């Protein structure tokens, strides 16, 4: 059992033991998918086994589902600093951004504003409203996201009185920059626009207080920094959007009452934005992982450790000749993005993976490597990774020493 109060030298091995995939390599890709806690995997397996034994058709099963969904909303609400009545369950960040984007009262000639650092999870729903509703899309160039004054100036120019929605990331998936959400939200609100925030790279990595950020909608995934299963997410919906009768997608979970004659009443809370049914074991896994983060490592400790380790990683990498760190150190979360001179990033990452067993990804549009520094990462792992980067950076693809492969040749013999 891990408790938040163990000293770090006991706590970190205990947490890694509770997150078995941290032993699969140097786990540096929570930004894609975090390591699942053993406890969540057990809870999901138990739920699957229960479904197998008893079926899924008993009315009690339905009531159980409602309770579990309530637990999941409560667990996420605690992380986002809000009340469960403000949380709608979704299937992904992208799902939440779609719900938020389509909730605006669009009219032809309206404008949607975003930044040049967005993931398709934010950009694709905007593309869809542009295609379908004739909405203009304005993409503010915010560089690498490190110059807050320049970002605010670009957003100030982009957000006009015709702007209906400003959709931005809290933390950019591409450079790891933490954007000035509060200031952008203030600008947007002063011009009558709604604000939808993509929190995929922030929730579980940095403290998030949705009300203080000024977001009308804030979308979160289960599978990244909250270490949950895929196929689950959550959408925070502020009071400012809870009185909206217009929801673009809907389902029976959204209604307090819906009669066959078509009359009905949406839930007064964020459930009005839920539009589909859920896989109960995944709901349980999502609630368990999210609550596990709060109860075992403890979120304040998680945030402190990620901030300290990620900044130290930037410093270690920036010290290596030939390495260019793109992540703005003063405005970052857990992502670190860098390039190695003389290498294209897929090739460099292949070398690093073979030499250090790291698990990371490439950001193709920047030709850069992105690592995610987790609270479970160790100093030893990050130094080994740094040494790997130093080795690759001191060579070119033509001069790097060959790393002997182990090859198993399948013979014909039985
Ligand atoms: C900023 C950002 N938004 C959205 C996504 C997509 O997340 P999801 O799969 O939860 O929709 C990602 C991750 O891949 C991301 O980094």
Short mmCIF file of C-alpha atoms and ligand atoms in Angstrom, two decimals:
data_model
loop_
_atom_site.label_atom_id
_atom_site.label_comp_id
_atom_site.label_asym_id
_atom_site.label_seq_id
_atom_site.Cartn_x
_atom_site.Cartn_y
_atom_site.Cartn_z
CA UNK A 1 0.00 0.00 0.00
CA UNK A 2 1.38 3.42 -0.97
CA UNK A 3 0.52 6.35 1.22
CA UNK A 4 1.08 10.00 0.40
CA UNK A 5 3.20 10.34 3.55
CA UNK A 6 6.06 7.95 2.83
CA UNK A 7 9.49 9.52 2.26
CA UNK A 8 10.29 9.73 -1.48
CA UNK A 9 12.94 7.00 -1.41
CA UNK A 10 10.28 4.52 -0.24
CA UNK A 11 7.33 6.11 -1.99
CA UNK A 12 8.68 6.13 -5.54
CA UNK A 13 9.56 2.39 -5.66
CA UNK A 14 6.16 1.62 -4.10
CA UNK A 15 4.36 3.75 -6.70
CA UNK A 16 6.34 2.14 -9.52
CA UNK A 17 5.41 -1.26 -8.17
CA UNK A 18 1.76 -0.15 -8.30
CA UNK A 19 2.28 0.97 -11.94
CA UNK A 20 3.74 -2.18 -13.50
CA UNK A 21 4.36 -0.75 -16.99
CA UNK A 22 6.91 1.69 -15.56
CA UNK A 23 9.24 -1.33 -15.65
CA UNK A 24 8.73 -1.86 -19.40
CA UNK A 25 11.33 0.75 -20.36
CA UNK A 26 11.98 4.38 -19.50
CA UNK A 27 8.32 5.40 -19.56
CA UNK A 28 8.34 8.87 -21.10
CA UNK A 29 5.04 8.99 -22.95
CA UNK A 30 2.29 9.73 -20.46
CA UNK A 31 1.33 12.52 -22.89
CA UNK A 32 0.01 9.75 -25.15
CA UNK A 33 -1.12 7.25 -22.52
CA UNK A 34 -0.08 6.98 -18.88
CA UNK A 35 0.81 3.76 -17.04
CA UNK A 36 -2.30 2.09 -15.64
CA UNK A 37 -2.32 1.42 -11.87
CA UNK A 38 -2.52 -2.29 -11.06
CA UNK A 39 -5.49 -1.44 -8.85
CA UNK A 40 -7.49 0.04 -11.77
CA UNK A 41 -6.71 -2.96 -13.96
CA UNK A 42 -7.98 -5.23 -11.17
CA UNK A 43 -11.15 -3.19 -10.68
CA UNK A 44 -11.88 -3.32 -14.41
CA UNK A 45 -11.18 -7.06 -14.60
CA UNK A 46 -13.47 -7.64 -11.61
CA UNK A 47 -16.24 -5.66 -13.30
CA UNK A 48 -15.78 -7.61 -16.54
CA UNK A 49 -15.93 -10.90 -14.63
CA UNK A 50 -19.07 -9.78 -12.80
CA UNK A 51 -20.68 -8.85 -16.14
CA UNK A 52 -19.73 -12.23 -17.54
CA UNK A 53 -21.28 -14.08 -14.60
CA UNK A 54 -24.44 -12.07 -14.08
CA UNK A 55 -25.05 -10.41 -17.42
CA UNK A 56 -25.68 -6.75 -18.02
CA UNK A 57 -29.44 -6.73 -18.28
CA UNK A 58 -30.61 -6.69 -14.68
CA UNK A 59 -32.19 -3.36 -13.64
CA UNK A 60 -29.79 -3.37 -10.67
CA UNK A 61 -26.93 -3.28 -13.17
CA UNK A 62 -28.31 -0.05 -14.62
CA UNK A 63 -28.53 1.52 -11.16
CA UNK A 64 -25.01 0.35 -10.41
CA UNK A 65 -23.90 2.10 -13.60
CA UNK A 66 -25.50 5.36 -12.48
CA UNK A 67 -23.67 5.14 -9.17
CA UNK A 68 -20.34 4.40 -10.79
CA UNK A 69 -20.77 7.30 -13.20
CA UNK A 70 -21.45 9.52 -10.20
CA UNK A 71 -18.21 8.32 -8.60
CA UNK A 72 -16.27 9.06 -11.78
CA UNK A 73 -17.71 12.58 -11.99
CA UNK A 74 -16.83 13.12 -8.34
CA UNK A 75 -13.25 11.91 -8.77
CA UNK A 76 -12.63 14.22 -11.74
CA UNK A 77 -14.38 17.14 -10.08
CA UNK A 78 -11.92 16.87 -7.18
CA UNK A 79 -8.96 17.12 -9.58
CA UNK A 80 -10.46 20.10 -11.44
CA UNK A 81 -11.38 21.95 -8.25
CA UNK A 82 -15.10 21.92 -8.96
CA UNK A 83 -18.34 20.27 -8.00
CA UNK A 84 -19.54 16.99 -9.62
CA UNK A 85 -22.63 18.75 -10.94
CA UNK A 86 -20.31 20.61 -13.33
CA UNK A 87 -18.85 17.43 -14.82
CA UNK A 88 -20.16 15.53 -17.86
CA UNK A 89 -18.56 12.20 -18.69
CA UNK A 90 -17.23 11.83 -22.22
CA UNK A 91 -15.26 9.28 -24.19
CA UNK A 92 -12.16 11.44 -24.79
CA UNK A 93 -10.81 14.97 -24.75
CA UNK A 94 -11.79 15.24 -28.41
CA UNK A 95 -15.32 14.16 -27.55
CA UNK A 96 -15.53 16.96 -24.97
CA UNK A 97 -14.11 19.54 -27.39
CA UNK A 98 -16.72 18.49 -29.96
CA UNK A 99 -19.52 18.91 -27.42
CA UNK A 100 -18.16 22.33 -26.44
CA UNK A 101 -17.61 23.49 -30.01
CA UNK A 102 -21.09 22.53 -31.14
CA UNK A 103 -22.68 24.11 -28.06
CA UNK A 104 -21.98 27.62 -29.33
CA UNK A 105 -24.88 29.41 -31.02
CA UNK A 106 -23.17 29.54 -34.41
CA UNK A 107 -24.41 31.72 -37.24
CA UNK A 108 -22.82 32.05 -40.69
CA UNK A 109 -20.15 34.74 -40.58
CA UNK A 110 -19.27 33.98 -36.96
CA UNK A 111 -15.67 33.40 -36.07
CA UNK A 112 -13.87 30.70 -34.15
CA UNK A 113 -10.41 31.48 -32.77
CA UNK A 114 -7.65 29.12 -31.82
CA UNK A 115 -3.84 29.03 -31.70
CA UNK A 116 -1.18 27.61 -33.98
CA UNK A 117 -0.21 25.02 -31.33
CA UNK A 118 -3.33 22.90 -31.27
CA UNK A 119 -3.87 19.16 -31.42
CA UNK A 120 -6.48 17.81 -33.85
CA UNK A 121 -8.62 17.19 -30.74
CA UNK A 122 -9.23 20.96 -30.71
CA UNK A 123 -8.72 21.78 -34.37
CA UNK A 124 -10.88 19.07 -35.95
CA UNK A 125 -14.17 20.15 -34.31
CA UNK A 126 -13.44 23.74 -35.43
CA UNK A 127 -12.80 22.48 -38.94
CA UNK A 128 -16.16 20.70 -38.82
CA UNK A 129 -18.14 23.82 -37.84
CA UNK A 130 -16.29 25.81 -40.48
CA UNK A 131 -17.18 23.26 -43.15
CA UNK A 132 -20.75 22.77 -42.07
CA UNK A 133 -21.87 26.15 -40.77
CA UNK A 134 -19.75 28.62 -42.72
CA UNK A 135 -17.90 29.80 -39.61
CA UNK A 136 -14.60 31.63 -40.18
CA UNK A 137 -11.62 30.12 -38.44
CA UNK A 138 -8.82 32.33 -37.20
CA UNK A 139 -5.59 30.66 -36.07
CA UNK A 140 -3.38 32.98 -34.02
CA UNK A 141 0.33 32.33 -34.50
CA UNK A 142 1.72 32.00 -30.98
CA UNK A 143 5.19 30.70 -31.91
CA UNK A 144 6.42 28.08 -29.48
CA UNK A 145 4.12 29.43 -26.78
CA UNK A 146 6.83 30.91 -24.56
CA UNK A 147 6.20 34.63 -25.02
CA UNK A 148 3.07 35.44 -23.04
CA UNK A 149 2.89 39.06 -24.16
CA UNK A 150 3.16 38.03 -27.83
CA UNK A 151 0.48 35.36 -27.33
CA UNK A 152 -1.90 37.85 -25.79
CA UNK A 153 -1.24 40.34 -28.55
CA UNK A 154 -1.95 37.70 -31.22
CA UNK A 155 -5.13 36.64 -29.44
CA UNK A 156 -6.18 40.25 -28.96
CA UNK A 157 -6.00 40.73 -32.72
CA UNK A 158 -7.72 37.44 -33.53
CA UNK A 159 -10.66 37.74 -31.11
CA UNK A 160 -13.15 40.15 -32.66
CA UNK A 161 -16.73 40.92 -31.61
CA UNK A 162 -17.80 38.33 -34.25
CA UNK A 163 -15.99 35.61 -32.31
CA UNK A 164 -18.37 33.04 -30.88
CA UNK A 165 -15.82 30.58 -29.48
CA UNK A 166 -12.16 30.61 -28.46
CA UNK A 167 -10.79 27.07 -28.26
CA UNK A 168 -7.27 26.60 -26.91
CA UNK A 169 -5.09 24.10 -25.11
CA UNK A 170 -4.08 24.63 -21.52
CA UNK A 171 -0.76 22.92 -22.33
CA UNK A 172 0.30 22.52 -25.96
CA UNK A 173 0.81 18.93 -27.09
CA UNK A 174 3.43 20.19 -29.57
CA UNK A 175 5.83 22.31 -27.51
CA UNK A 176 4.68 21.65 -23.94
CA UNK A 177 4.00 25.38 -23.40
CA UNK A 178 1.44 26.29 -20.77
CA UNK A 179 -0.76 28.97 -22.32
CA UNK A 180 -2.10 32.01 -20.40
CA UNK A 181 -5.65 30.66 -20.31
CA UNK A 182 -7.03 33.13 -17.76
CA UNK A 183 -5.90 36.18 -19.71
CA UNK A 184 -7.17 34.74 -23.00
CA UNK A 185 -10.50 33.85 -21.38
CA UNK A 186 -10.85 37.42 -20.09
CA UNK A 187 -10.23 38.77 -23.60
CA UNK A 188 -12.72 36.31 -25.09
CA UNK A 189 -15.42 37.06 -22.54
CA UNK A 190 -15.00 40.80 -22.94
CA UNK A 191 -15.91 40.27 -26.62
CA UNK A 192 -18.83 37.94 -25.96
CA UNK A 193 -17.14 34.64 -26.89
CA UNK A 194 -17.25 31.33 -25.09
CA UNK A 195 -14.00 29.64 -24.05
CA UNK A 196 -13.35 25.92 -24.48
CA UNK A 197 -10.08 24.60 -23.08
CA UNK A 198 -8.38 21.36 -24.09
CA UNK A 199 -6.81 20.12 -20.88
CA UNK A 200 -5.37 16.87 -22.28
CA UNK A 201 -1.77 17.69 -21.31
CA UNK A 202 -2.59 19.54 -18.12
CA UNK A 203 -5.02 17.50 -16.01
CA UNK A 204 -3.03 15.35 -13.58
CA UNK A 205 0.24 17.10 -14.54
CA UNK A 206 -0.30 20.64 -13.22
CA UNK A 207 -2.80 22.11 -10.75
CA UNK A 208 -6.05 22.96 -12.52
CA UNK A 209 -8.71 25.22 -11.05
CA UNK A 210 -11.28 25.46 -13.81
CA UNK A 211 -13.19 28.38 -12.32
CA UNK A 212 -10.02 30.41 -11.77
CA UNK A 213 -9.01 29.73 -15.38
CA UNK A 214 -12.26 31.27 -16.58
CA UNK A 215 -13.12 28.35 -18.89
CA UNK A 216 -16.72 27.83 -19.96
CA UNK A 217 -15.82 24.30 -20.99
CA UNK A 218 -12.71 22.34 -20.01
CA UNK A 219 -12.09 18.92 -21.55
CA UNK A 220 -9.97 16.20 -19.92
CA UNK A 221 -8.92 12.70 -20.96
CA UNK A 222 -8.83 9.62 -18.75
CA UNK A 223 -5.89 7.86 -20.35
CA UNK A 224 -3.07 10.41 -20.05
CA UNK A 225 -1.90 12.07 -16.83
CA UNK A 226 -4.82 10.65 -14.83
CA UNK A 227 -3.55 7.13 -15.69
CA UNK A 228 -7.00 5.81 -16.58
CA UNK A 229 -8.28 3.60 -19.37
CA UNK A 230 -8.79 4.79 -22.92
CA UNK A 231 -12.30 5.64 -24.04
CA UNK A 232 -13.11 7.83 -21.01
CA UNK A 233 -12.89 11.55 -20.41
CA UNK A 234 -14.72 14.39 -18.76
CA UNK A 235 -16.00 17.83 -19.65
CA UNK A 236 -16.29 20.64 -17.12
CA UNK A 237 -19.25 22.89 -17.88
CA UNK A 238 -19.41 26.24 -16.09
CA UNK A 239 -22.63 27.84 -14.87
CA UNK A 240 -22.37 30.11 -17.92
CA UNK A 241 -23.27 27.18 -20.21
CA UNK A 242 -25.59 25.17 -17.98
CA UNK A 243 -28.62 27.19 -18.93
CA UNK A 244 -28.15 26.46 -22.62
CA UNK A 245 -31.11 24.70 -24.11
CA UNK A 246 -29.08 24.06 -27.27
CA UNK A 247 -27.01 20.94 -27.12
CA UNK A 248 -25.74 19.60 -30.43
CA UNK A 249 -25.59 15.93 -29.51
CA UNK A 250 -27.93 14.30 -27.10
CA UNK A 251 -28.85 11.00 -25.54
CA UNK A 252 -31.05 9.67 -22.81
CA UNK A 253 -28.41 10.30 -20.15
CA UNK A 254 -28.85 14.02 -20.84
CA UNK A 255 -32.52 14.08 -19.89
CA UNK A 256 -34.23 14.25 -16.55
CA UNK A 257 -37.39 13.37 -18.49
CA UNK A 258 -38.06 12.68 -22.15
CA UNK A 259 -41.51 11.64 -23.28
CA UNK A 260 -42.52 9.78 -26.43
CA UNK A 261 -44.36 12.89 -27.64
CA UNK A 262 -40.98 14.65 -27.73
CA UNK A 263 -41.51 16.87 -24.69
CA UNK A 264 -38.82 16.69 -22.09
CA UNK A 265 -36.41 18.38 -19.74
CA UNK A 266 -32.61 18.24 -19.83
CA UNK A 267 -30.79 17.74 -16.53
CA UNK A 268 -30.08 21.11 -14.95
CA UNK A 269 -26.44 20.08 -14.38
CA UNK A 270 -23.60 19.09 -16.72
CA UNK A 271 -25.18 15.71 -17.45
CA UNK A 272 -27.21 17.59 -20.08
CA UNK A 273 -24.06 17.43 -22.22
CA UNK A 274 -23.66 13.63 -21.96
CA UNK A 275 -24.74 12.09 -25.20
CA UNK A 276 -24.01 8.40 -25.17
CA UNK A 277 -23.80 5.33 -23.01
CA UNK A 278 -20.59 4.02 -21.41
CA UNK A 279 -18.65 0.81 -20.96
CA UNK A 280 -19.09 0.26 -17.21
CA UNK A 281 -15.68 -1.36 -16.54
CA UNK A 282 -14.05 1.69 -18.17
CA UNK A 283 -16.11 4.07 -16.04
CA UNK A 284 -14.94 2.12 -12.98
CA UNK A 285 -11.30 2.17 -14.17
CA UNK A 286 -11.47 5.91 -14.83
CA UNK A 287 -12.89 6.63 -11.37
CA UNK A 288 -10.36 4.31 -9.73
CA UNK A 289 -7.28 5.77 -11.47
CA UNK A 290 -8.38 9.35 -10.85
CA UNK A 291 -9.11 8.68 -7.19
CA UNK A 292 -5.87 6.68 -6.91
CA UNK A 293 -3.92 9.76 -8.04
CA UNK A 294 -5.54 11.82 -5.31
CA UNK A 295 -5.25 9.20 -2.59
CA UNK A 296 -1.94 7.40 -3.10
CA UNK A 297 0.71 9.65 -4.57
CA UNK A 298 -1.40 12.70 -3.61
CA UNK A 299 -1.92 15.43 -6.22
CA UNK A 300 0.11 18.26 -4.62
CA UNK A 301 3.11 15.89 -4.43
CA UNK A 302 2.53 14.77 -8.04
CA UNK A 303 2.47 18.36 -9.30
CA UNK A 304 5.59 19.33 -7.35
CA UNK A 305 7.53 16.31 -8.49
CA UNK A 306 6.57 16.70 -12.16
CA UNK A 307 7.48 20.41 -12.07
CA UNK A 308 10.85 19.74 -10.45
CA UNK A 309 11.82 16.79 -12.62
CA UNK A 310 10.60 18.34 -15.88
CA UNK A 311 12.53 21.60 -15.28
CA UNK A 312 15.65 19.58 -14.35
CA UNK A 313 15.24 17.57 -17.55
CA UNK A 314 15.07 20.75 -19.63
CA UNK A 315 18.28 21.93 -17.97
CA UNK A 316 20.04 18.60 -18.52
CA UNK A 317 19.09 18.45 -22.18
CA UNK A 318 19.76 22.13 -22.89
CA UNK A 319 23.34 21.62 -21.63
CA UNK A 320 24.10 19.08 -24.35
CA UNK A 321 25.85 20.60 -27.39
CA UNK A 322 23.62 20.24 -30.46
CA UNK A 323 20.38 19.92 -28.49
CA UNK A 324 17.71 22.59 -28.88
CA UNK A 325 14.93 22.54 -26.29
CA UNK A 326 11.69 24.00 -27.69
CA UNK A 327 9.67 23.87 -24.47
CA UNK A 328 9.53 27.24 -22.68
CA UNK A 329 11.03 26.43 -19.28
CA UNK A 330 9.15 29.20 -17.46
CA UNK A 331 5.72 28.14 -18.80
CA UNK A 332 5.73 24.38 -18.90
CA UNK A 333 4.06 21.31 -17.44
CA UNK A 334 5.33 17.72 -17.84
CA UNK A 335 6.17 17.69 -21.56
CA UNK A 336 9.69 18.39 -22.81
CA UNK A 337 10.23 18.84 -26.56
CA UNK A 338 13.65 19.01 -28.20
CA UNK A 339 15.63 18.51 -31.41
CA UNK A 340 19.08 17.11 -32.00
CA UNK A 341 21.17 18.88 -34.68
CA UNK A 342 22.06 16.71 -37.66
CA UNK A 343 19.27 14.22 -37.02
CA UNK A 344 15.71 13.92 -38.15
CA UNK A 345 13.59 13.16 -35.14
CA UNK A 346 12.23 9.71 -36.06
CA UNK A 347 15.80 8.52 -36.66
CA UNK A 348 17.08 10.09 -33.45
CA UNK A 349 14.24 8.59 -31.43
CA UNK A 350 14.88 5.16 -32.95
CA UNK A 351 18.52 5.38 -31.78
CA UNK A 352 17.46 6.57 -28.33
CA UNK A 353 14.88 3.84 -27.96
CA UNK A 354 17.37 1.15 -28.93
CA UNK A 355 20.05 2.49 -26.61
CA UNK A 356 18.03 3.53 -23.56
CA UNK A 357 14.75 1.59 -23.96
CA UNK A 358 12.87 4.86 -23.70
CA UNK A 359 9.23 5.13 -24.74
CA UNK A 360 8.57 8.56 -26.24
CA UNK A 361 7.13 10.12 -29.40
CA UNK A 362 7.93 12.45 -32.26
CA UNK A 363 6.10 15.71 -33.01
CA UNK A 364 6.24 15.56 -36.82
CA UNK A 365 5.22 19.17 -37.46
CA UNK A 366 8.23 20.43 -35.47
CA UNK A 367 10.53 17.52 -36.39
CA UNK A 368 11.14 17.18 -32.65
CA UNK A 369 11.12 14.52 -29.95
CA UNK A 370 8.63 14.82 -27.11
CA UNK A 371 9.08 13.20 -23.72
CA UNK A 372 6.62 13.26 -20.83
CA UNK A 373 8.18 13.44 -17.38
CA UNK A 374 6.03 11.52 -14.91
CA UNK A 375 5.89 11.69 -11.12
CA UNK A 376 7.03 8.05 -11.27
CA UNK A 377 10.11 8.89 -13.37
CA UNK A 378 13.37 8.53 -11.47
CA UNK A 379 16.48 10.69 -11.54
CA UNK A 380 18.43 7.62 -12.67
CA UNK A 381 16.14 7.09 -15.65
CA UNK A 382 16.30 10.71 -16.70
CA UNK A 383 20.12 10.72 -16.45
CA UNK A 384 20.30 7.54 -18.54
CA UNK A 385 18.07 9.20 -21.09
CA UNK A 386 20.23 12.34 -21.01
CA UNK A 387 23.35 10.20 -21.59
CA UNK A 388 21.62 8.59 -24.57
CA UNK A 389 20.77 12.00 -26.02
CA UNK A 390 24.37 13.17 -25.45
CA UNK A 391 25.67 10.13 -27.32
CA UNK A 392 23.32 10.63 -30.26
CA UNK A 393 24.03 14.38 -30.33
CA UNK A 394 27.78 13.77 -30.48
CA UNK A 395 27.31 11.83 -33.73
CA UNK A 396 25.54 11.96 -37.04
CA UNK A 397 23.54 9.07 -38.46
CA UNK A 398 26.68 8.19 -40.47
CA UNK A 399 29.13 8.14 -37.55
CA UNK A 400 27.13 6.66 -34.68
CA UNK A 401 28.56 3.30 -33.59
CA UNK A 402 26.49 0.35 -34.62
CA UNK A 403 24.40 -1.06 -31.77
CA UNK A 404 24.58 -4.85 -32.14
CA UNK A 405 21.11 -6.32 -32.49
CA UNK A 406 19.87 -9.55 -31.01
CA UNK A 407 18.16 -11.42 -33.79
CA UNK A 408 16.25 -14.66 -33.42
CA UNK A 409 16.25 -16.65 -36.63
CA UNK A 410 13.27 -18.96 -36.85
CA UNK A 411 14.51 -22.40 -37.88
CA UNK A 412 12.45 -25.07 -39.60
CA UNK A 413 13.11 -27.69 -36.89
CA UNK A 414 10.31 -28.63 -34.51
C1 LIG B 1 -3.65 18.63 -26.37
C2 LIG B 1 -4.33 17.37 -26.79
N1 LIG B 1 -5.63 17.39 -27.10
C3 LIG B 1 -6.30 16.29 -27.43
C4 LIG B 1 -5.67 15.07 -27.49
C5 LIG B 1 -6.49 13.87 -27.86
O1 LIG B 1 -6.91 13.26 -26.69
P1 LIG B 1 -8.12 12.24 -26.69
O2 LIG B 1 -7.60 10.97 -27.31
O3 LIG B 1 -8.45 12.09 -25.24
O4 LIG B 1 -9.22 12.84 -27.48
C6 LIG B 1 -4.31 14.99 -27.16
C7 LIG B 1 -3.58 13.72 -27.13
O5 LIG B 1 -3.26 12.97 -27.87
C8 LIG B 1 -3.62 16.15 -26.81
O6 LIG B 1 -2.33 16.13 -26.50
#
